[in-house]
PDB file of C-alpha atoms in Angstrom:
ATOM      1  CA  MET F   1      -0.159  -0.051   0.373  1.00  0.00           C
ATOM      2  CA  THR F   2       1.090   3.384  -0.386  1.00  0.00           C
ATOM      3  CA  ILE F   3      -0.040   6.094   2.176  1.00  0.00           C
ATOM      4  CA  ASP F   4      -1.662   9.049   0.428  1.00  0.00           C
ATOM      5  CA  LYS F   5      -4.457  11.507   1.464  1.00  0.00           C
ATOM      6  CA  GLN F   6      -6.763   8.752   0.627  1.00  0.00           C
ATOM      7  CA  THR F   7      -5.396   6.989   3.355  1.00  0.00           C
ATOM      8  CA  ARG F   8      -7.605   6.111   6.603  1.00  0.00           C
ATOM      9  CA  PHE F   9      -5.508   6.195   9.626  1.00  0.00           C
ATOM     10  CA  LEU F  10      -7.625   4.772  13.074  1.00  0.00           C
ATOM     11  CA  ILE F  11      -5.729   5.081  16.546  1.00  0.00           C
ATOM     12  CA  VAL F  12      -6.084   2.892  19.314  1.00  0.00           C
ATOM     13  CA  GLY F  13      -5.616   4.719  22.604  1.00  0.00           C
ATOM     14  CA  LEU F  14      -5.731   8.157  22.259  1.00  0.00           C
ATOM     15  CA  GLY F  15      -3.267   9.714  25.388  1.00  0.00           C
ATOM     16  CA  LEU F  16      -0.162  12.017  25.145  1.00  0.00           C
ATOM     17  CA  MET F  17       1.048   9.497  22.326  1.00  0.00           C
ATOM     18  CA  GLY F  18      -1.922   8.638  20.353  1.00  0.00           C
ATOM     19  CA  GLY F  19      -3.672  12.220  20.437  1.00  0.00           C
ATOM     20  CA  SER F  20      -0.111  13.560  19.278  1.00  0.00           C
ATOM     21  CA  TYR F  21      -0.256  11.532  16.556  1.00  0.00           C
ATOM     22  CA  ALA F  22      -3.635  12.105  15.562  1.00  0.00           C
ATOM     23  CA  ARG F  23      -3.247  15.710  15.878  1.00  0.00           C
ATOM     24  CA  GLY F  24      -0.233  15.490  13.607  1.00  0.00           C
ATOM     25  CA  LEU F  25      -1.912  13.300  10.882  1.00  0.00           C
ATOM     26  CA  THR F  26      -5.072  15.447  11.001  1.00  0.00           C
ATOM     27  CA  GLN F  27      -3.173  19.039  10.632  1.00  0.00           C
ATOM     28  CA  LYS F  28      -1.826  17.807   7.855  1.00  0.00           C
ATOM     29  CA  GLY F  29      -4.896  16.792   6.048  1.00  0.00           C
ATOM     30  CA  TYR F  30      -5.393  12.671   6.818  1.00  0.00           C
ATOM     31  CA  HIS F  31      -8.654  11.257   7.588  1.00  0.00           C
ATOM     32  CA  VAL F  32      -8.112  10.246  11.174  1.00  0.00           C
ATOM     33  CA  ASP F  33     -10.579   8.569  13.280  1.00  0.00           C
ATOM     34  CA  ALA F  34      -9.713   7.090  16.912  1.00  0.00           C
ATOM     35  CA  ILE F  35     -11.295   4.427  19.441  1.00  0.00           C
ATOM     36  CA  VAL F  36     -11.289   5.412  23.246  1.00  0.00           C
ATOM     37  CA  ASN F  37     -12.014   4.055  26.637  1.00  0.00           C
ATOM     38  CA  ASP F  38     -13.921   7.066  28.179  1.00  0.00           C
ATOM     39  CA  GLU F  39     -16.181   9.461  26.898  1.00  0.00           C
ATOM     40  CA  LYS F  40     -14.354  12.227  28.380  1.00  0.00           C
ATOM     41  CA  SER F  41     -11.554  11.812  26.028  1.00  0.00           C
ATOM     42  CA  SER F  42     -13.928  11.222  23.106  1.00  0.00           C
ATOM     43  CA  GLU F  43     -15.585  14.578  23.921  1.00  0.00           C
ATOM     44  CA  PHE F  44     -12.600  16.412  24.351  1.00  0.00           C
ATOM     45  CA  ALA F  45     -10.647  14.741  20.674  1.00  0.00           C
ATOM     46  CA  LEU F  46     -13.849  15.637  18.815  1.00  0.00           C
ATOM     47  CA  ARG F  47     -14.875  19.407  20.322  1.00  0.00           C
ATOM     48  CA  HIS F  48     -10.829  20.205  19.210  1.00  0.00           C
ATOM     49  CA  GLU F  49     -11.680  18.496  15.780  1.00  0.00           C
ATOM     50  CA  ILE F  50      -8.616  15.785  16.390  1.00  0.00           C
ATOM     51  CA  VAL F  51     -10.552  13.239  14.708  1.00  0.00           C
ATOM     52  CA  HIS F  52     -13.232  12.353  12.585  1.00  0.00           C
ATOM     53  CA  GLU F  53     -15.037   9.996  14.921  1.00  0.00           C
ATOM     54  CA  CYS F  54     -13.997   8.823  18.235  1.00  0.00           C
ATOM     55  CA  PRO F  55     -16.080   6.033  19.744  1.00  0.00           C
ATOM     56  CA  THR F  56     -15.701   4.650  23.195  1.00  0.00           C
ATOM     57  CA  PHE F  57     -15.903   0.883  22.176  1.00  0.00           C
ATOM     58  CA  VAL F  58     -14.672  -0.911  19.002  1.00  0.00           C
ATOM     59  CA  ASP F  59     -16.642   0.306  15.996  1.00  0.00           C
ATOM     60  CA  GLU F  60     -16.529  -2.485  13.726  1.00  0.00           C
ATOM     61  CA  GLU F  61     -17.035  -0.529  11.037  1.00  0.00           C
ATOM     62  CA  LEU F  62     -13.941   1.898  11.542  1.00  0.00           C
ATOM     63  CA  VAL F  63     -11.574  -0.949  12.539  1.00  0.00           C
ATOM     64  CA  LYS F  64     -12.805  -2.572   8.734  1.00  0.00           C
ATOM     65  CA  LYS F  65     -12.503   0.777   6.931  1.00  0.00           C
ATOM     66  CA  ALA F  66      -8.832   1.407   8.600  1.00  0.00           C
ATOM     67  CA  ASP F  67      -5.613   1.319   6.154  1.00  0.00           C
ATOM     68  CA  VAL F  68      -3.721   2.210   8.859  1.00  0.00           C
ATOM     69  CA  LEU F  69      -4.031   1.307  12.491  1.00  0.00           C
ATOM     70  CA  ILE F  70      -2.188   3.076  15.226  1.00  0.00           C
ATOM     71  CA  PHE F  71      -2.084   1.382  18.635  1.00  0.00           C
ATOM     72  CA  ALA F  72      -0.957   3.359  21.329  1.00  0.00           C
ATOM     73  CA  LEU F  73      -2.068   1.203  24.383  1.00  0.00           C
ATOM     74  CA  TYR F  74      -0.169  -0.365  27.656  1.00  0.00           C
ATOM     75  CA  PRO F  75       1.843  -3.713  26.059  1.00  0.00           C
ATOM     76  CA  HIS F  76      -0.684  -5.898  28.134  1.00  0.00           C
ATOM     77  CA  THR F  77      -3.670  -4.067  26.743  1.00  0.00           C
ATOM     78  CA  PHE F  78      -2.654  -3.773  23.342  1.00  0.00           C
ATOM     79  CA  ILE F  79      -1.925  -7.712  22.787  1.00  0.00           C
ATOM     80  CA  GLU F  80      -5.600  -8.637  24.346  1.00  0.00           C
ATOM     81  CA  TRP F  81      -6.909  -5.715  22.094  1.00  0.00           C
ATOM     82  CA  VAL F  82      -5.711  -7.496  19.011  1.00  0.00           C
ATOM     83  CA  GLU F  83      -6.594 -11.037  20.304  1.00  0.00           C
ATOM     84  CA  LYS F  84     -10.148 -10.106  20.885  1.00  0.00           C
ATOM     85  CA  ASN F  85     -10.365  -7.532  17.406  1.00  0.00           C
ATOM     86  CA  GLY F  86      -7.758  -8.566  14.886  1.00  0.00           C
ATOM     87  CA  SER F  87     -10.035 -10.610  12.637  1.00  0.00           C
ATOM     88  CA  LEU F  88     -11.872  -7.269  12.024  1.00  0.00           C
ATOM     89  CA  ILE F  89      -8.787  -5.596  10.468  1.00  0.00           C
ATOM     90  CA  LYS F  90      -8.759  -6.130   6.545  1.00  0.00           C
ATOM     91  CA  LYS F  91      -6.551  -7.701   4.356  1.00  0.00           C
ATOM     92  CA  GLY F  92      -3.882  -5.223   3.174  1.00  0.00           C
ATOM     93  CA  ALA F  93      -3.864  -2.911   6.327  1.00  0.00           C
ATOM     94  CA  ILE F  94      -0.577  -1.810   8.221  1.00  0.00           C
ATOM     95  CA  ILE F  95      -0.961  -1.746  11.452  1.00  0.00           C
ATOM     96  CA  THR F  96       1.863  -0.007  14.051  1.00  0.00           C
ATOM     97  CA  ASP F  97       2.486   0.966  17.443  1.00  0.00           C
ATOM     98  CA  VAL F  98       4.387   3.033  19.948  1.00  0.00           C
ATOM     99  CA  THR F  99       5.064   0.706  22.665  1.00  0.00           C
ATOM    100  CA  GLY F 100       8.399   1.041  24.725  1.00  0.00           C
ATOM    101  CA  VAL F 101       9.331  -2.863  24.635  1.00  0.00           C
ATOM    102  CA  LYS F 102       9.239  -4.528  21.663  1.00  0.00           C
ATOM    103  CA  GLY F 103      10.504  -8.729  22.060  1.00  0.00           C
ATOM    104  CA  CYS F 104       7.571  -9.743  24.280  1.00  0.00           C
ATOM    105  CA  ILE F 105       5.250  -7.915  22.026  1.00  0.00           C
ATOM    106  CA  VAL F 106       6.186  -8.492  17.900  1.00  0.00           C
ATOM    107  CA  GLU F 107       6.543 -11.640  18.077  1.00  0.00           C
ATOM    108  CA  LYS F 108       3.045 -12.523  19.778  1.00  0.00           C
ATOM    109  CA  VAL F 109       0.956  -9.667  17.870  1.00  0.00           C
ATOM    110  CA  GLN F 110       2.259 -10.537  14.703  1.00  0.00           C
ATOM    111  CA  SER F 111       1.467 -14.274  15.403  1.00  0.00           C
ATOM    112  CA  VAL F 112      -2.215 -13.631  15.709  1.00  0.00           C
ATOM    113  CA  LEU F 113      -2.655 -11.343  13.336  1.00  0.00           C
ATOM    114  CA  PRO F 114      -5.250 -12.394  10.424  1.00  0.00           C
ATOM    115  CA  GLU F 115      -2.898 -12.954   7.219  1.00  0.00           C
ATOM    116  CA  GLY F 116      -2.719 -10.264   4.735  1.00  0.00           C
ATOM    117  CA  VAL F 117      -2.550  -7.990   7.752  1.00  0.00           C
ATOM    118  CA  GLU F 118       1.379  -6.634   8.775  1.00  0.00           C
ATOM    119  CA  PHE F 119       2.446  -5.071  11.726  1.00  0.00           C
ATOM    120  CA  ILE F 120       5.462  -2.889  11.684  1.00  0.00           C
ATOM    121  CA  SER F 121       6.439  -2.064  14.930  1.00  0.00           C
ATOM    122  CA  ALA F 122       8.011   1.350  16.146  1.00  0.00           C
ATOM    123  CA  HIS F 123       8.659   3.640  19.132  1.00  0.00           C
ATOM    124  CA  PRO F 124       8.786   7.073  18.793  1.00  0.00           C
ATOM    125  CA  MET F 125      11.517   8.618  20.902  1.00  0.00           C
ATOM    126  CA  ALA F 126       9.494  11.636  22.054  1.00  0.00           C
ATOM    127  CA  GLY F 127       7.062  12.434  25.428  1.00  0.00           C
ATOM    128  CA  ARG F 128       6.311  14.482  28.294  1.00  0.00           C
ATOM    129  CA  GLU F 129       5.807  14.158  32.066  1.00  0.00           C
ATOM    130  CA  VAL F 130       1.669  14.612  31.413  1.00  0.00           C
ATOM    131  CA  TYR F 131      -0.679  12.329  30.144  1.00  0.00           C
ATOM    132  CA  GLY F 132      -4.002  12.101  28.508  1.00  0.00           C
ATOM    133  CA  VAL F 133      -5.259  13.625  25.035  1.00  0.00           C
ATOM    134  CA  GLU F 134      -5.342  16.942  26.261  1.00  0.00           C
ATOM    135  CA  ASN F 135      -1.867  17.176  26.622  1.00  0.00           C
ATOM    136  CA  SER F 136      -1.203  16.329  23.513  1.00  0.00           C
ATOM    137  CA  ASP F 137       1.216  18.095  21.115  1.00  0.00           C
ATOM    138  CA  GLU F 138       2.473  16.849  17.722  1.00  0.00           C
ATOM    139  CA  LYS F 139       4.927  19.592  18.038  1.00  0.00           C
ATOM    140  CA  MET F 140       7.210  16.976  20.554  1.00  0.00           C
ATOM    141  CA  PHE F 141       8.161  14.812  17.284  1.00  0.00           C
ATOM    142  CA  TYR F 142       9.680  17.480  15.750  1.00  0.00           C
ATOM    143  CA  GLY F 143      12.732  16.863  14.935  1.00  0.00           C
ATOM    144  CA  ALA F 144      13.296  13.794  17.411  1.00  0.00           C
ATOM    145  CA  ASN F 145      14.525  10.252  16.985  1.00  0.00           C
ATOM    146  CA  TYR F 146      12.164   7.411  15.039  1.00  0.00           C
ATOM    147  CA  ILE F 147      12.810   3.635  15.827  1.00  0.00           C
ATOM    148  CA  VAL F 148      11.355   1.291  13.090  1.00  0.00           C
ATOM    149  CA  VAL F 149      11.221  -2.619  14.733  1.00  0.00           C
ATOM    150  CA  PRO F 150      11.247  -4.791  11.680  1.00  0.00           C
ATOM    151  CA  THR F 151      11.720  -8.748  11.737  1.00  0.00           C
ATOM    152  CA  GLU F 152      11.645 -11.214   8.798  1.00  0.00           C
ATOM    153  CA  ARG F 153       7.792 -11.317   8.793  1.00  0.00           C
ATOM    154  CA  ASN F 154       7.650  -7.411   7.221  1.00  0.00           C
ATOM    155  CA  THR F 155       7.726  -6.257   3.868  1.00  0.00           C
ATOM    156  CA  GLU F 156       9.555  -3.729   2.389  1.00  0.00           C
ATOM    157  CA  ASN F 157       6.441  -2.044   1.861  1.00  0.00           C
ATOM    158  CA  GLY F 158       5.943  -1.945   5.303  1.00  0.00           C
ATOM    159  CA  ILE F 159       8.514  -0.496   6.872  1.00  0.00           C
ATOM    160  CA  GLU F 160       8.475   1.830   4.079  1.00  0.00           C
ATOM    161  CA  CYS F 161       4.925   2.582   5.378  1.00  0.00           C
ATOM    162  CA  CYS F 162       6.301   2.935   8.836  1.00  0.00           C
ATOM    163  CA  LYS F 163       9.198   5.172   8.199  1.00  0.00           C
ATOM    164  CA  ARG F 164       6.435   7.458   5.915  1.00  0.00           C
ATOM    165  CA  ILE F 165       4.358   7.851   9.055  1.00  0.00           C
ATOM    166  CA  ALA F 166       7.400   9.204  10.557  1.00  0.00           C
ATOM    167  CA  GLU F 167       7.993  11.846   7.946  1.00  0.00           C
ATOM    168  CA  ILE F 168       4.646  12.885   7.895  1.00  0.00           C
ATOM    169  CA  LEU F 169       4.713  13.582  11.555  1.00  0.00           C
ATOM    170  CA  GLY F 170       8.248  15.712  11.598  1.00  0.00           C
ATOM    171  CA  PHE F 171      10.562  13.188  13.003  1.00  0.00           C
ATOM    172  CA  GLY F 172      13.818  13.472  12.364  1.00  0.00           C
ATOM    173  CA  ARG F 173      16.470  10.649  12.490  1.00  0.00           C
ATOM    174  CA  ILE F 174      14.761   7.634  11.422  1.00  0.00           C
ATOM    175  CA  VAL F 175      16.262   4.053  12.498  1.00  0.00           C
ATOM    176  CA  GLU F 176      16.102   0.350  12.635  1.00  0.00           C
ATOM    177  CA  LEU F 177      16.522  -1.797  15.345  1.00  0.00           C
ATOM    178  CA  SER F 178      15.941  -5.835  15.863  1.00  0.00           C
ATOM    179  CA  PRO F 179      13.375  -6.404  18.748  1.00  0.00           C
ATOM    180  CA  LYS F 180      16.528  -7.321  20.765  1.00  0.00           C
ATOM    181  CA  GLU F 181      18.253  -4.295  19.773  1.00  0.00           C
ATOM    182  CA  HIS F 182      15.540  -2.175  20.454  1.00  0.00           C
ATOM    183  CA  ASP F 183      15.339  -3.617  23.818  1.00  0.00           C
ATOM    184  CA  ASP F 184      18.505  -3.137  25.237  1.00  0.00           C
ATOM    185  CA  LEU F 185      19.147  -0.253  24.117  1.00  0.00           C
ATOM    186  CA  ILE F 186      16.176   1.442  25.576  1.00  0.00           C
ATOM    187  CA  GLY F 187      17.350  -0.124  28.667  1.00  0.00           C
ATOM    188  CA  PHE F 188      19.931   1.657  28.686  1.00  0.00           C
ATOM    189  CA  VAL F 189      18.984   5.651  27.110  1.00  0.00           C
ATOM    190  CA  SER F 190      15.052   5.578  28.551  1.00  0.00           C
ATOM    191  CA  GLN F 191      14.977   3.205  30.923  1.00  0.00           C
ATOM    192  CA  LEU F 192      17.910   3.351  33.125  1.00  0.00           C
ATOM    193  CA  THR F 193      17.247   7.138  33.446  1.00  0.00           C
ATOM    194  CA  HIS F 194      14.246   7.196  34.604  1.00  0.00           C
ATOM    195  CA  CYS F 195      15.453   4.645  37.203  1.00  0.00           C
ATOM    196  CA  ILE F 196      17.889   7.068  38.472  1.00  0.00           C
ATOM    197  CA  ALA F 197      15.780   9.481  38.600  1.00  0.00           C
ATOM    198  CA  VAL F 198      13.263   7.827  40.486  1.00  0.00           C
ATOM    199  CA  SER F 199      16.083   6.975  42.775  1.00  0.00           C
ATOM    200  CA  LEU F 200      17.539  10.687  43.263  1.00  0.00           C
ATOM    201  CA  MET F 201      13.976  11.381  44.040  1.00  0.00           C
ATOM    202  CA  THR F 202      13.754   9.105  46.769  1.00  0.00           C
ATOM    203  CA  CYS F 203      16.844   8.598  48.436  1.00  0.00           C
ATOM    204  CA  TYR F 204      17.044  12.172  50.414  1.00  0.00           C
ATOM    205  CA  GLU F 205      14.581  12.571  53.017  1.00  0.00           C
ATOM    206  CA  ASN F 206      13.649  16.460  53.036  1.00  0.00           C
ATOM    207  CA  GLU F 207      10.483  18.244  52.724  1.00  0.00           C
ATOM    208  CA  ASN F 208      11.129  21.388  51.314  1.00  0.00           C
ATOM    209  CA  LEU F 209      13.777  20.016  48.665  1.00  0.00           C
ATOM    210  CA  GLU F 210      12.235  21.878  46.034  1.00  0.00           C
ATOM    211  CA  LYS F 211      13.143  25.220  48.008  1.00  0.00           C
ATOM    212  CA  TYR F 212      17.181  24.698  47.455  1.00  0.00           C
ATOM    213  CA  THR F 213      17.601  22.871  44.338  1.00  0.00           C
ATOM    214  CA  ALA F 214      18.800  24.437  41.139  1.00  0.00           C
ATOM    215  CA  ASP F 215      18.188  23.856  37.580  1.00  0.00           C
ATOM    216  CA  SER F 216      20.949  20.532  37.402  1.00  0.00           C
ATOM    217  CA  PHE F 217      18.662  18.492  39.966  1.00  0.00           C
ATOM    218  CA  ARG F 218      15.450  19.703  37.875  1.00  0.00           C
ATOM    219  CA  ASP F 219      17.073  18.670  34.879  1.00  0.00           C
ATOM    220  CA  LEU F 220      18.374  14.882  36.233  1.00  0.00           C
ATOM    221  CA  THR F 221      14.601  14.515  37.814  1.00  0.00           C
ATOM    222  CA  ARG F 222      12.212  15.948  35.443  1.00  0.00           C
ATOM    223  CA  ILE F 223      11.179  12.308  34.453  1.00  0.00           C
ATOM    224  CA  ALA F 224      10.546  11.434  37.819  1.00  0.00           C
ATOM    225  CA  ASN F 225       7.555  12.499  37.640  1.00  0.00           C
ATOM    226  CA  ILE F 226       6.432   8.872  36.099  1.00  0.00           C
ATOM    227  CA  ASN F 227       2.984   6.946  35.438  1.00  0.00           C
ATOM    228  CA  GLU F 228       4.076   4.179  37.757  1.00  0.00           C
ATOM    229  CA  VAL F 229       1.317   1.862  36.059  1.00  0.00           C
ATOM    230  CA  LEU F 230       2.871   2.061  32.371  1.00  0.00           C
ATOM    231  CA  TRP F 231       6.531   2.552  33.759  1.00  0.00           C
ATOM    232  CA  SER F 232       6.388  -0.442  35.887  1.00  0.00           C
ATOM    233  CA  GLU F 233       4.919  -2.866  33.311  1.00  0.00           C
ATOM    234  CA  LEU F 234       7.547  -1.571  30.828  1.00  0.00           C
ATOM    235  CA  PHE F 235      10.493  -2.495  33.652  1.00  0.00           C
ATOM    236  CA  PHE F 236       9.089  -5.866  34.347  1.00  0.00           C
ATOM    237  CA  LEU F 237       8.708  -6.631  30.720  1.00  0.00           C
ATOM    238  CA  ASN F 238      12.610  -5.785  29.420  1.00  0.00           C
ATOM    239  CA  ARG F 239      13.903  -7.005  32.859  1.00  0.00           C
ATOM    240  CA  ASP F 240      17.064  -9.072  31.876  1.00  0.00           C
ATOM    241  CA  SER F 241      17.888  -5.770  29.840  1.00  0.00           C
ATOM    242  CA  LEU F 242      17.217  -3.535  32.541  1.00  0.00           C
ATOM    243  CA  LEU F 243      18.871  -5.149  35.089  1.00  0.00           C
ATOM    244  CA  ARG F 244      22.443  -5.337  32.751  1.00  0.00           C
ATOM    245  CA  GLN F 245      22.034  -1.690  32.212  1.00  0.00           C
ATOM    246  CA  MET F 246      21.613  -1.174  36.305  1.00  0.00           C
ATOM    247  CA  GLU F 247      24.316  -3.170  37.060  1.00  0.00           C
ATOM    248  CA  LEU F 248      26.582  -1.793  34.275  1.00  0.00           C
ATOM    249  CA  PHE F 249      25.322   1.824  35.701  1.00  0.00           C
ATOM    250  CA  GLU F 250      26.834   0.506  39.451  1.00  0.00           C
ATOM    251  CA  SER F 251      29.817  -0.663  38.057  1.00  0.00           C
ATOM    252  CA  HIS F 252      31.012   3.195  37.156  1.00  0.00           C
ATOM    253  CA  PHE F 253      28.941   4.693  39.710  1.00  0.00           C
ATOM    254  CA  ARG F 254      31.239   2.836  41.617  1.00  0.00           C
ATOM    255  CA  LYS F 255      34.253   3.703  40.411  1.00  0.00           C
ATOM    256  CA  LEU F 256      33.717   7.240  40.332  1.00  0.00           C
ATOM    257  CA  TYR F 257      32.623   6.167  44.253  1.00  0.00           C
ATOM    258  CA  GLU F 258      35.958   4.953  44.757  1.00  0.00           C
ATOM    259  CA  SER F 259      38.388   7.250  43.039  1.00  0.00           C
ATOM    260  CA  LEU F 260      36.825   9.830  45.703  1.00  0.00           C
ATOM    261  CA  LYS F 261      37.351   7.087  48.302  1.00  0.00           C
ATOM    262  CA  ASN F 262      40.695   6.514  47.493  1.00  0.00           C
ATOM    263  CA  GLY F 263      42.064  10.729  46.362  1.00  0.00           C
ATOM    264  CA  ASP F 264      42.289   8.946  42.850  1.00  0.00           C
ATOM    265  CA  ARG F 265      41.454  12.313  41.005  1.00  0.00           C
ATOM    266  CA  GLU F 266      43.150  11.366  37.981  1.00  0.00           C
ATOM    267  CA  THR F 267      40.719   8.512  37.438  1.00  0.00           C
ATOM    268  CA  MET F 268      37.692  11.114  38.513  1.00  0.00           C
ATOM    269  CA  ILE F 269      39.361  13.298  35.504  1.00  0.00           C
ATOM    270  CA  GLN F 270      39.380  10.724  32.647  1.00  0.00           C
ATOM    271  CA  MET F 271      35.612   9.548  33.874  1.00  0.00           C
ATOM    272  CA  MET F 272      34.824  13.258  33.155  1.00  0.00           C
ATOM    273  CA  LYS F 273      36.694  14.127  30.511  1.00  0.00           C
ATOM    274  CA  GLU F 274      35.086  11.331  28.802  1.00  0.00           C
ATOM    275  CA  SER F 275      31.382  12.267  30.007  1.00  0.00           C
ATOM    276  CA  THR F 276      32.148  15.763  28.322  1.00  0.00           C
ATOM    277  CA  GLU F 277      33.390  14.388  24.890  1.00  0.00           C
ATOM    278  CA  ARG F 278      30.216  11.952  24.900  1.00  0.00           C
ATOM    279  CA  ARG F 279      27.864  14.473  25.492  1.00  0.00           C
ATOM    280  CA  LYS F 280      29.387  17.364  22.990  1.00  0.00           C
ATOM    281  CA  LEU F 281      27.806  14.653  20.481  1.00  0.00           C
ATOM    282  CA  PHE F 282      24.290  15.292  21.410  1.00  0.00           C
ATOM    283  CA  ASP F 283      24.452  19.029  20.675  1.00  0.00           C
ATOM    284  CA  LYS F 284      25.518  18.838  17.255  1.00  0.00           C
TER     285      LYS F 284
END
C-alpha cells in the first residue's frame, strides 16, 4: 500500500502519544478516527477536531475501513485488543504501535493477526511528563528520533509505510533496530534513566527539597514525574536488559565512588573528560 491523502488512519488509544499522532496527521490533511475507553477523551478529541470519529467502544465498521491502525496502548492491553478484535482488520492493512518494549510484543502480535495484515512496530522517542489527549502536542515529534523495529515477517513496503508516518509527523532521525537491539538500547537510554531519576527523588528525605535545588537537579529528575502503572509494566517486560544496564551503571558509579574515596583524582578527571566528549555529540 501507499500512504496518501486517501489513507484512513485509526488510532486505538488516545492519550498523550495517540493524541499527538492524531493531531499531527489531522493537521496534515489525513482522515483520522480513534477508539478510546472514556467519554471525556472522546469529547475532547471531537470538540477540538483532532479526529473525525471517536467512539468509546470497538466500532467494527471503523476498524474494517482503516488502512493504517496505530496502537497507543499499554503492552498487555495492546496484545489483548489484537487477540480479541484482530479478525476485524481488513486484508492489506498496516498496523503499528508506540510501545516502549518490543521483544515480548512483536512476535506475539504478528502471530495472531489474520493473513494479509502486517504489523510493523515502531517507537517514537519523544514524550512529556503529562498525560491524556488534552496534553497532546504534535510539536514534540519535530526533530525527534524514531525507531522502526522490523522482523523477518515484515515487507519492504510495510517498513517504508512506517517510515512515511514518521516523516509526515516531522521526526528527524529514523533508524531501524531488531527487537532485541531495541530492548537492550531502550533499557539503557530510557528505562535506566527513569530508574536513576526515581532513585534520586526517593533517596534523600527533605520535605522542602524544592526550595533548595538548582537547574542541575531539576534537569536530572524531570522524568521522575512518572506514570507508575505504565513504567513498572515496561520495566518488568524488559527486566533482563534493564538489570544488565543497572549493573553497568552501578559499576561505573562505584568507580567514581572509589576514586573519590581513595583520592584518585586522575581517574575522576578522566571519567569527566570522557563524559564531556560524549555529551558534546548530542549538541551537534
